[in-house]
Amino acid sequence: MGLTKQYLRFAASAVFGVIGSQKANIAYVTLRGGEKGRYVAVAACEHVFIWDVRKAEKVLILKGNKQEVTYLCPSPDGIHLAVGYEDGSIRIFSLLGGESNVSFNGHKSAVTVIRYDELGARLVSGAKDTDVIVWDVINECGLYRLKGHKDAITQALFLKNRNLLVTSSKDTFVKWWDLDTQHCFKTMVGHRSEVWGMVLLNEEKRIVTGSADSELRAWDITYLQENKEEGEPEVKKPKALLDDRDDQEEELDENPAERILSCQKAGSVLRDGRDRVVTMTTDLKSRMLACHGTDAILEVFHVLSEAEVKRRLEKRMKKAKKRAKSRDGKETAEELVERKLEDEIQRLTHIKASAKIRSVDCILFPTGELKVALLLQNNTVESYSLKTTERNPEGTKTARLTLSGHRTDVRTLAFSSDNIAVLSASAETVKIWNRSTLQVIRTMACDYALCSLFVPGDRQIVIGTKSGKIQIFDLASGSLLETTDAHNGALWSICLCPDQRGIVTGGADKTVKFWQFELVKDKESGQSKRLAVSHTRTLQLDEDVLCVRYSPDQRLLAASLLDCTVKVFYADTLKFFLSLYGHKLPVLCMDISHDSALIATGSADRNVKIWGLDFGDCHRSLFAHDDSVMFLQFVPKTHLFFTAGKDKKIKQWDADKFEHVQTLEGHHREVWCLAVSPSGDYVVSSAHDKSLRLWERTREPIILEEEKEMAREAEYEESLAKGDEPVVPGETQGEAGLAGKKTIETVKAAERIMEALELYREETRKLEEHSAACSAAGRKLPPPTMSPILVAFGNISPSQYVLDVIRKVRSSELEESLLVLPFSYVPDLLSLFNEFIRDGLEVELVCRCLFFLLRIHFGQITSSQMLLTVIDDLRKNTISRVRQIRDILGFNIAGLQFLQREIENKEDVTFFADATDRFEEKKRKRKKRERAILTVA
């Protein structure tokens, strides 16, 4: 057997450079002991960052897996944060420690909205797959799936004190759901385009929707059941502010069979923006309404209470009566003031952000201060504050998070010679990062950067720009030393000479230029010298130069041209040596190995070709990426190289054996560039998702055959999970369905249950054979040998082992695992359930499994004569055991209530009352008394 070449694995080390991803929203959160309005949660690719906006510090990272975060929703108690992901999964994180113990998997595509109910016990989620799912947070399981929308869900809201749900979608409909019967009882059709946002106001008696135009449509909600209980006649509110074009829509919405509530259009409020609504949100008590479109303007509206509206109407009525009296000499009945929507929803102010707004969240304090957090499209978070009690309030910017990331995509990266500093440059700034701490050391304004490098000595950096200039910066002072006009077009590539005395540049003006480093006197100081470059030679070519590279021995110079070829010249005489042709599209990147023997080229045709530099022969052509290869670089002192592509992947290759070594997956958009450290231990990459990622070489070896086998297994598992959903017997394809979905975890859980039942059957057979043998022999024989699995679990019984396996299945995956289970295992399970319930073992879990199996296998179970006695025993034992548990719970609740009353009577305090509210009330009364004393004095 020949020797195998060993490779070391590169693993993801950190994600930095991203402040807030554009896929998800922003949300205010409250950490332990923290004040409200200070901490915000934003998505950062697959993670969630908690920022302290006052200190501009990252205080907590909620780590995800691979999928990108698409929605955030804090719980009503502020302790948890529900996070939705691109693959349709939902995880609930604890903000106290950052752990995630609850996860739900039911959607087939990205989660678009998550909402808690008032108590935080239920969760509703909507996704691009058009389904709405209600989850039980306490029991950690799905309740049901609501189907009816035809496009992505944009908003979902629980109604307080009513078991109702309202959802909006891009299919232009707003649907009302009765969660008791799990069906849609009303569909609002008064929108011409997608409904992008929706809020409830006026104690849930008004709903406001935002769509693709400049109108915010308001609808009055009348709860018919309340009117019937109170004995009042059903009175429809007058329609105000309706124009002729809405008459037809209103007629469509009228339903004579309304039984729970009715919605009548109350009018519309015009926004300043002409584009679609992106976000609509309110504060906790729905006193402030904030909305924005695709521009940089946030509009804030004040929602007046009923008492405030009445006061305003009374003032207007008095003025109208005075005007009528002065005009006619007497009051006229025609001067009655009509109530309008503008009297209830008043425009307060607008806030102009520094860039386009992606998402908004707000908090209203009892003092009347409104705090607003904005996530902007340019990787920035801004915080504003305004006093709502003022007549003309103006938003004041209180914080801005910009230092920890670029405003635009990073197009070039470079490592310093000591592997410590990392350079990243974008269209507006160049930043120097500390690799170990991931903190920004320097931020310098520059032109649109396309290429960069550290000058030998690591005290200066050189940037090549889109306008064709060379910019030299000093790192100690962070100042721009010199700007040189190098090319007439974009400066696409820059390369350091192997002797470290100069650089060579290639640009869109079809030239390759050579530059020499030199020290010149600084005109400002007159004494000190600064670094500059002087032009020495020019190589004129026939096409635009996309990339230039020196061979490490400084013998050859390679330049890739727009005509899909790579021209190789002698570096000293610039005489033509080789032409490497074979790519179908231009070569965007290339690199030469440390021994000057190989040159690897990556092209927009998705291929990487490895060439020999001695004769220019193509050693191998590799299909590298599913999209354009954007960057390629050899690992120093090896024939291994990395490639980055627009398919979001980074791959490592062996140029000797032409093997694919490893794929680094993590970026969620096109990867623009990467840089390998001089030691070869680190790789840093940048992508269109605004993130920079650091990859570190570990000591773990890579065996290629094992990697291929693992890739095949992962592909098989993925195809298995994406297979057809099992058909549920008795379930009609109506509005409601099961909440979960088939995943590889549910399949594995079902397999574990089947293996446990097989073991139970085998052990039961052994015991029966042993009993029969003892009866035949007339004496007691040695017991049969137990299974090694049962011995490993502490000599437990086979039935106890089955219960342990079922107990270990995640609560959110239990129903789907039982659904996959073949019916041949169900009789044994029912017999075991009878035994468990009789002994009082995990009664709640067993009842949950029992009722689900009875529901989905009802026909086969009832038609089986063998299961009649088992079902009858189950009926008796289940009813008696559940009654017993219910009595115990009732006794405990009554005891706790008695203790509460005793403590309240003894201590003369309200038990479990909010101490903060009590303290604030006492403080307010004390200040009032002090003011009264001062007034008297």
PDB file of N, CA and C in Angstrom, residues 748-766 787 789-790 797-807 809 814 817-836 849 853 857:
ATOM      1  N   LYS A 748     -34.685   9.290  11.897  1.00  0.00           N
ATOM      2  CA  LYS A 748     -33.772   8.583  12.809  1.00  0.00           C
ATOM      3  C   LYS A 748     -34.458   8.249  14.125  1.00  0.00           C
ATOM      4  N   ALA A 749     -35.307   9.169  14.622  1.00  0.00           N
ATOM      5  CA  ALA A 749     -36.030   8.894  15.863  1.00  0.00           C
ATOM      6  C   ALA A 749     -36.983   7.714  15.679  1.00  0.00           C
ATOM      7  N   ALA A 750     -37.672   7.643  14.533  1.00  0.00           N
ATOM      8  CA  ALA A 750     -38.556   6.508  14.257  1.00  0.00           C
ATOM      9  C   ALA A 750     -37.762   5.209  14.176  1.00  0.00           C
ATOM     10  N   GLU A 751     -36.581   5.277  13.584  1.00  0.00           N
ATOM     11  CA  GLU A 751     -35.740   4.073  13.507  1.00  0.00           C
ATOM     12  C   GLU A 751     -35.308   3.609  14.896  1.00  0.00           C
ATOM     13  N   ARG A 752     -34.997   4.568  15.787  1.00  0.00           N
ATOM     14  CA  ARG A 752     -34.602   4.192  17.155  1.00  0.00           C
ATOM     15  C   ARG A 752     -35.772   3.538  17.899  1.00  0.00           C
ATOM     16  N   ILE A 753     -36.989   4.069  17.683  1.00  0.00           N
ATOM     17  CA  ILE A 753     -38.165   3.463  18.328  1.00  0.00           C
ATOM     18  C   ILE A 753     -38.384   2.049  17.794  1.00  0.00           C
ATOM     19  N   MET A 754     -38.226   1.872  16.475  1.00  0.00           N
ATOM     20  CA  MET A 754     -38.399   0.529  15.891  1.00  0.00           C
ATOM     21  C   MET A 754     -37.346  -0.443  16.420  1.00  0.00           C
ATOM     22  N   GLU A 755     -36.102   0.009  16.544  1.00  0.00           N
ATOM     23  CA  GLU A 755     -35.054  -0.861  17.091  1.00  0.00           C
ATOM     24  C   GLU A 755     -35.348  -1.243  18.530  1.00  0.00           C
ATOM     25  N   ALA A 756     -35.869  -0.266  19.317  1.00  0.00           N
ATOM     26  CA  ALA A 756     -36.210  -0.571  20.709  1.00  0.00           C
ATOM     27  C   ALA A 756     -37.346  -1.585  20.779  1.00  0.00           C
ATOM     28  N   LEU A 757     -38.343  -1.447  19.897  1.00  0.00           N
ATOM     29  CA  LEU A 757     -39.444  -2.409  19.887  1.00  0.00           C
ATOM     30  C   LEU A 757     -38.979  -3.789  19.433  1.00  0.00           C
ATOM     31  N   GLU A 758     -38.066  -3.854  18.475  1.00  0.00           N
ATOM     32  CA  GLU A 758     -37.497  -5.137  18.065  1.00  0.00           C
ATOM     33  C   GLU A 758     -36.764  -5.799  19.226  1.00  0.00           C
ATOM     34  N   LEU A 759     -36.015  -4.988  19.977  1.00  0.00           N
ATOM     35  CA  LEU A 759     -35.312  -5.517  21.152  1.00  0.00           C
ATOM     36  C   LEU A 759     -36.315  -6.010  22.190  1.00  0.00           C
ATOM     37  N   TYR A 760     -37.395  -5.248  22.377  1.00  0.00           N
ATOM     38  CA  TYR A 760     -38.438  -5.665  23.324  1.00  0.00           C
ATOM     39  C   TYR A 760     -39.058  -6.993  22.902  1.00  0.00           C
ATOM     40  N   ARG A 761     -39.336  -7.138  21.604  1.00  0.00           N
ATOM     41  CA  ARG A 761     -39.894  -8.406  21.115  1.00  0.00           C
ATOM     42  C   ARG A 761     -38.934  -9.560  21.357  1.00  0.00           C
ATOM     43  N   GLU A 762     -37.659  -9.329  21.073  1.00  0.00           N
ATOM     44  CA  GLU A 762     -36.664 -10.390  21.237  1.00  0.00           C
ATOM     45  C   GLU A 762     -36.528 -10.809  22.695  1.00  0.00           C
ATOM     46  N   GLU A 763     -36.468  -9.810  23.592  1.00  0.00           N
ATOM     47  CA  GLU A 763     -36.326 -10.130  25.016  1.00  0.00           C
ATOM     48  C   GLU A 763     -37.596 -10.794  25.543  1.00  0.00           C
ATOM     49  N   THR A 764     -38.754 -10.363  25.071  1.00  0.00           N
ATOM     50  CA  THR A 764     -40.004 -10.998  25.491  1.00  0.00           C
ATOM     51  C   THR A 764     -40.058 -12.444  25.024  1.00  0.00           C
ATOM     52  N   ARG A 765     -39.598 -12.705  23.803  1.00  0.00           N
ATOM     53  CA  ARG A 765     -39.567 -14.087  23.279  1.00  0.00           C
ATOM     54  C   ARG A 765     -38.638 -14.956  24.115  1.00  0.00           C
ATOM     55  N   LYS A 766     -37.483 -14.397  24.493  1.00  0.00           N
ATOM     56  CA  LYS A 766     -36.541 -15.155  25.327  1.00  0.00           C
ATOM     57  C   LYS A 766     -37.167 -15.539  26.667  1.00  0.00           C
ATOM     58  N   SER A 787     -29.649  -8.607  26.788  1.00  0.00           N
ATOM     59  CA  SER A 787     -29.008  -7.902  25.680  1.00  0.00           C
ATOM     60  C   SER A 787     -27.933  -6.953  26.214  1.00  0.00           C
ATOM     61  N   ILE A 789     -27.243  -4.081  25.292  1.00  0.00           N
ATOM     62  CA  ILE A 789     -27.772  -2.715  25.396  1.00  0.00           C
ATOM     63  C   ILE A 789     -28.458  -2.511  26.741  1.00  0.00           C
ATOM     64  N   LEU A 790     -29.259  -3.504  27.165  1.00  0.00           N
ATOM     65  CA  LEU A 790     -29.949  -3.382  28.446  1.00  0.00           C
ATOM     66  C   LEU A 790     -28.963  -3.395  29.604  1.00  0.00           C
ATOM     67  N   SER A 797     -35.353  -3.136  32.340  1.00  0.00           N
ATOM     68  CA  SER A 797     -36.249  -4.044  31.627  1.00  0.00           C
ATOM     69  C   SER A 797     -36.427  -3.580  30.186  1.00  0.00           C
ATOM     70  N   PRO A 798     -36.816  -4.471  29.273  1.00  0.00           N
ATOM     71  CA  PRO A 798     -37.019  -4.066  27.873  1.00  0.00           C
ATOM     72  C   PRO A 798     -38.096  -2.981  27.724  1.00  0.00           C
ATOM     73  N   SER A 799     -39.162  -3.070  28.518  1.00  0.00           N
ATOM     74  CA  SER A 799     -40.219  -2.051  28.418  1.00  0.00           C
ATOM     75  C   SER A 799     -39.703  -0.687  28.889  1.00  0.00           C
ATOM     76  N   GLN A 800     -38.877  -0.694  29.931  1.00  0.00           N
ATOM     77  CA  GLN A 800     -38.308   0.563  30.404  1.00  0.00           C
ATOM     78  C   GLN A 800     -37.379   1.166  29.353  1.00  0.00           C
ATOM     79  N   TYR A 801     -36.673   0.310  28.615  1.00  0.00           N
ATOM     80  CA  TYR A 801     -35.789   0.792  27.551  1.00  0.00           C
ATOM     81  C   TYR A 801     -36.592   1.468  26.436  1.00  0.00           C
ATOM     82  N   VAL A 802     -37.738   0.886  26.080  1.00  0.00           N
ATOM     83  CA  VAL A 802     -38.598   1.492  25.061  1.00  0.00           C
ATOM     84  C   VAL A 802     -39.073   2.867  25.525  1.00  0.00           C
ATOM     85  N   LEU A 803     -39.459   2.977  26.797  1.00  0.00           N
ATOM     86  CA  LEU A 803     -39.917   4.258  27.330  1.00  0.00           C
ATOM     87  C   LEU A 803     -38.788   5.292  27.322  1.00  0.00           C
ATOM     88  N   ASP A 804     -37.561   4.858  27.628  1.00  0.00           N
ATOM     89  CA  ASP A 804     -36.421   5.783  27.606  1.00  0.00           C
ATOM     90  C   ASP A 804     -36.162   6.303  26.198  1.00  0.00           C
ATOM     91  N   VAL A 805     -36.301   5.415  25.201  1.00  0.00           N
ATOM     92  CA  VAL A 805     -36.083   5.839  23.813  1.00  0.00           C
ATOM     93  C   VAL A 805     -37.134   6.858  23.396  1.00  0.00           C
ATOM     94  N   ILE A 806     -38.398   6.623  23.756  1.00  0.00           N
ATOM     95  CA  ILE A 806     -39.464   7.569  23.402  1.00  0.00           C
ATOM     96  C   ILE A 806     -39.263   8.887  24.149  1.00  0.00           C
ATOM     97  N   ARG A 807     -38.817   8.811  25.389  1.00  0.00           N
ATOM     98  CA  ARG A 807     -38.612  10.025  26.178  1.00  0.00           C
ATOM     99  C   ARG A 807     -37.513  10.892  25.580  1.00  0.00           C
ATOM    100  N   VAL A 809     -36.833  11.344  22.439  1.00  0.00           N
ATOM    101  CA  VAL A 809     -37.221  12.004  21.193  1.00  0.00           C
ATOM    102  C   VAL A 809     -37.626  13.436  21.518  1.00  0.00           C
ATOM    103  N   LEU A 814     -41.878  14.521  17.975  1.00  0.00           N
ATOM    104  CA  LEU A 814     -42.481  13.260  18.409  1.00  0.00           C
ATOM    105  C   LEU A 814     -43.571  12.799  17.451  1.00  0.00           C
ATOM    106  N   SER A 817     -42.255  11.539  14.143  1.00  0.00           N
ATOM    107  CA  SER A 817     -41.569  10.245  14.297  1.00  0.00           C
ATOM    108  C   SER A 817     -42.573   9.114  14.396  1.00  0.00           C
ATOM    109  N   LEU A 818     -43.667   9.331  15.139  1.00  0.00           N
ATOM    110  CA  LEU A 818     -44.697   8.292  15.239  1.00  0.00           C
ATOM    111  C   LEU A 818     -45.445   8.118  13.930  1.00  0.00           C
ATOM    112  N   LEU A 819     -45.520   9.181  13.140  1.00  0.00           N
ATOM    113  CA  LEU A 819     -46.220   9.102  11.854  1.00  0.00           C
ATOM    114  C   LEU A 819     -45.464   8.213  10.874  1.00  0.00           C
ATOM    115  N   VAL A 820     -44.127   8.228  10.982  1.00  0.00           N
ATOM    116  CA  VAL A 820     -43.306   7.407  10.076  1.00  0.00           C
ATOM    117  C   VAL A 820     -43.353   5.934  10.479  1.00  0.00           C
ATOM    118  N   LEU A 821     -43.733   5.655  11.734  1.00  0.00           N
ATOM    119  CA  LEU A 821     -43.686   4.298  12.277  1.00  0.00           C
ATOM    120  C   LEU A 821     -44.673   3.384  11.546  1.00  0.00           C
ATOM    121  N   PRO A 822     -44.248   2.207  11.060  1.00  0.00           N
ATOM    122  CA  PRO A 822     -45.184   1.275  10.409  1.00  0.00           C
ATOM    123  C   PRO A 822     -46.215   0.745  11.407  1.00  0.00           C
ATOM    124  N   PHE A 823     -47.385   0.356  10.893  1.00  0.00           N
ATOM    125  CA  PHE A 823     -48.462  -0.092  11.785  1.00  0.00           C
ATOM    126  C   PHE A 823     -48.118  -1.404  12.487  1.00  0.00           C
ATOM    127  N   SER A 824     -47.215  -2.185  11.946  1.00  0.00           N
ATOM    128  CA  SER A 824     -46.874  -3.473  12.569  1.00  0.00           C
ATOM    129  C   SER A 824     -46.298  -3.303  13.964  1.00  0.00           C
ATOM    130  N   TYR A 825     -45.758  -2.119  14.257  1.00  0.00           N
ATOM    131  CA  TYR A 825     -45.189  -1.871  15.586  1.00  0.00           C
ATOM    132  C   TYR A 825     -46.213  -1.275  16.549  1.00  0.00           C
ATOM    133  N   VAL A 826     -47.357  -0.827  16.027  1.00  0.00           N
ATOM    134  CA  VAL A 826     -48.337  -0.138  16.865  1.00  0.00           C
ATOM    135  C   VAL A 826     -48.957  -1.061  17.915  1.00  0.00           C
ATOM    136  N   PRO A 827     -49.349  -2.327  17.616  1.00  0.00           N
ATOM    137  CA  PRO A 827     -49.921  -3.178  18.676  1.00  0.00           C
ATOM    138  C   PRO A 827     -48.998  -3.346  19.876  1.00  0.00           C
ATOM    139  N   ASP A 828     -47.711  -3.556  19.627  1.00  0.00           N
ATOM    140  CA  ASP A 828     -46.777  -3.684  20.746  1.00  0.00           C
ATOM    141  C   ASP A 828     -46.705  -2.386  21.540  1.00  0.00           C
ATOM    142  N   LEU A 829     -46.728  -1.247  20.822  1.00  0.00           N
ATOM    143  CA  LEU A 829     -46.671   0.038  21.517  1.00  0.00           C
ATOM    144  C   LEU A 829     -47.902   0.240  22.393  1.00  0.00           C
ATOM    145  N   LEU A 830     -49.086  -0.126  21.875  1.00  0.00           N
ATOM    146  CA  LEU A 830     -50.305   0.055  22.665  1.00  0.00           C
ATOM    147  C   LEU A 830     -50.276  -0.806  23.921  1.00  0.00           C
ATOM    148  N   SER A 831     -49.770  -2.019  23.808  1.00  0.00           N
ATOM    149  CA  SER A 831     -49.664  -2.881  24.996  1.00  0.00           C
ATOM    150  C   SER A 831     -48.703  -2.272  26.013  1.00  0.00           C
ATOM    151  N   LEU A 832     -47.586  -1.730  25.517  1.00  0.00           N
ATOM    152  CA  LEU A 832     -46.625  -1.097  26.422  1.00  0.00           C
ATOM    153  C   LEU A 832     -47.221   0.158  27.058  1.00  0.00           C
ATOM    154  N   PHE A 833     -47.983   0.937  26.278  1.00  0.00           N
ATOM    155  CA  PHE A 833     -48.607   2.137  26.829  1.00  0.00           C
ATOM    156  C   PHE A 833     -49.561   1.781  27.971  1.00  0.00           C
ATOM    157  N   ASN A 834     -50.298   0.682  27.801  1.00  0.00           N
ATOM    158  CA  ASN A 834     -51.198   0.235  28.857  1.00  0.00           C
ATOM    159  C   ASN A 834     -50.430  -0.071  30.133  1.00  0.00           C
ATOM    160  N   GLU A 835     -49.283  -0.716  29.970  1.00  0.00           N
ATOM    161  CA  GLU A 835     -48.438  -1.038  31.123  1.00  0.00           C
ATOM    162  C   GLU A 835     -47.880   0.231  31.779  1.00  0.00           C
ATOM    163  N   PHE A 836     -47.414   1.173  30.955  1.00  0.00           N
ATOM    164  CA  PHE A 836     -46.841   2.417  31.497  1.00  0.00           C
ATOM    165  C   PHE A 836     -47.893   3.217  32.280  1.00  0.00           C
ATOM    166  N   CYS A 849     -48.677  10.325  23.019  1.00  0.00           N
ATOM    167  CA  CYS A 849     -48.378   9.350  21.953  1.00  0.00           C
ATOM    168  C   CYS A 849     -49.595   8.480  21.653  1.00  0.00           C
ATOM    169  N   LEU A 853     -51.519   8.140  18.013  1.00  0.00           N
ATOM    170  CA  LEU A 853     -51.573   6.859  17.287  1.00  0.00           C
ATOM    171  C   LEU A 853     -53.021   6.433  17.060  1.00  0.00           C
ATOM    172  N   HIS A 857     -54.298   5.899  13.212  1.00  0.00           N
ATOM    173  CA  HIS A 857     -54.520   4.483  12.856  1.00  0.00           C
ATOM    174  C   HIS A 857     -55.877   4.002  13.342  1.00  0.00           C
TER     175      HIS A 857
END
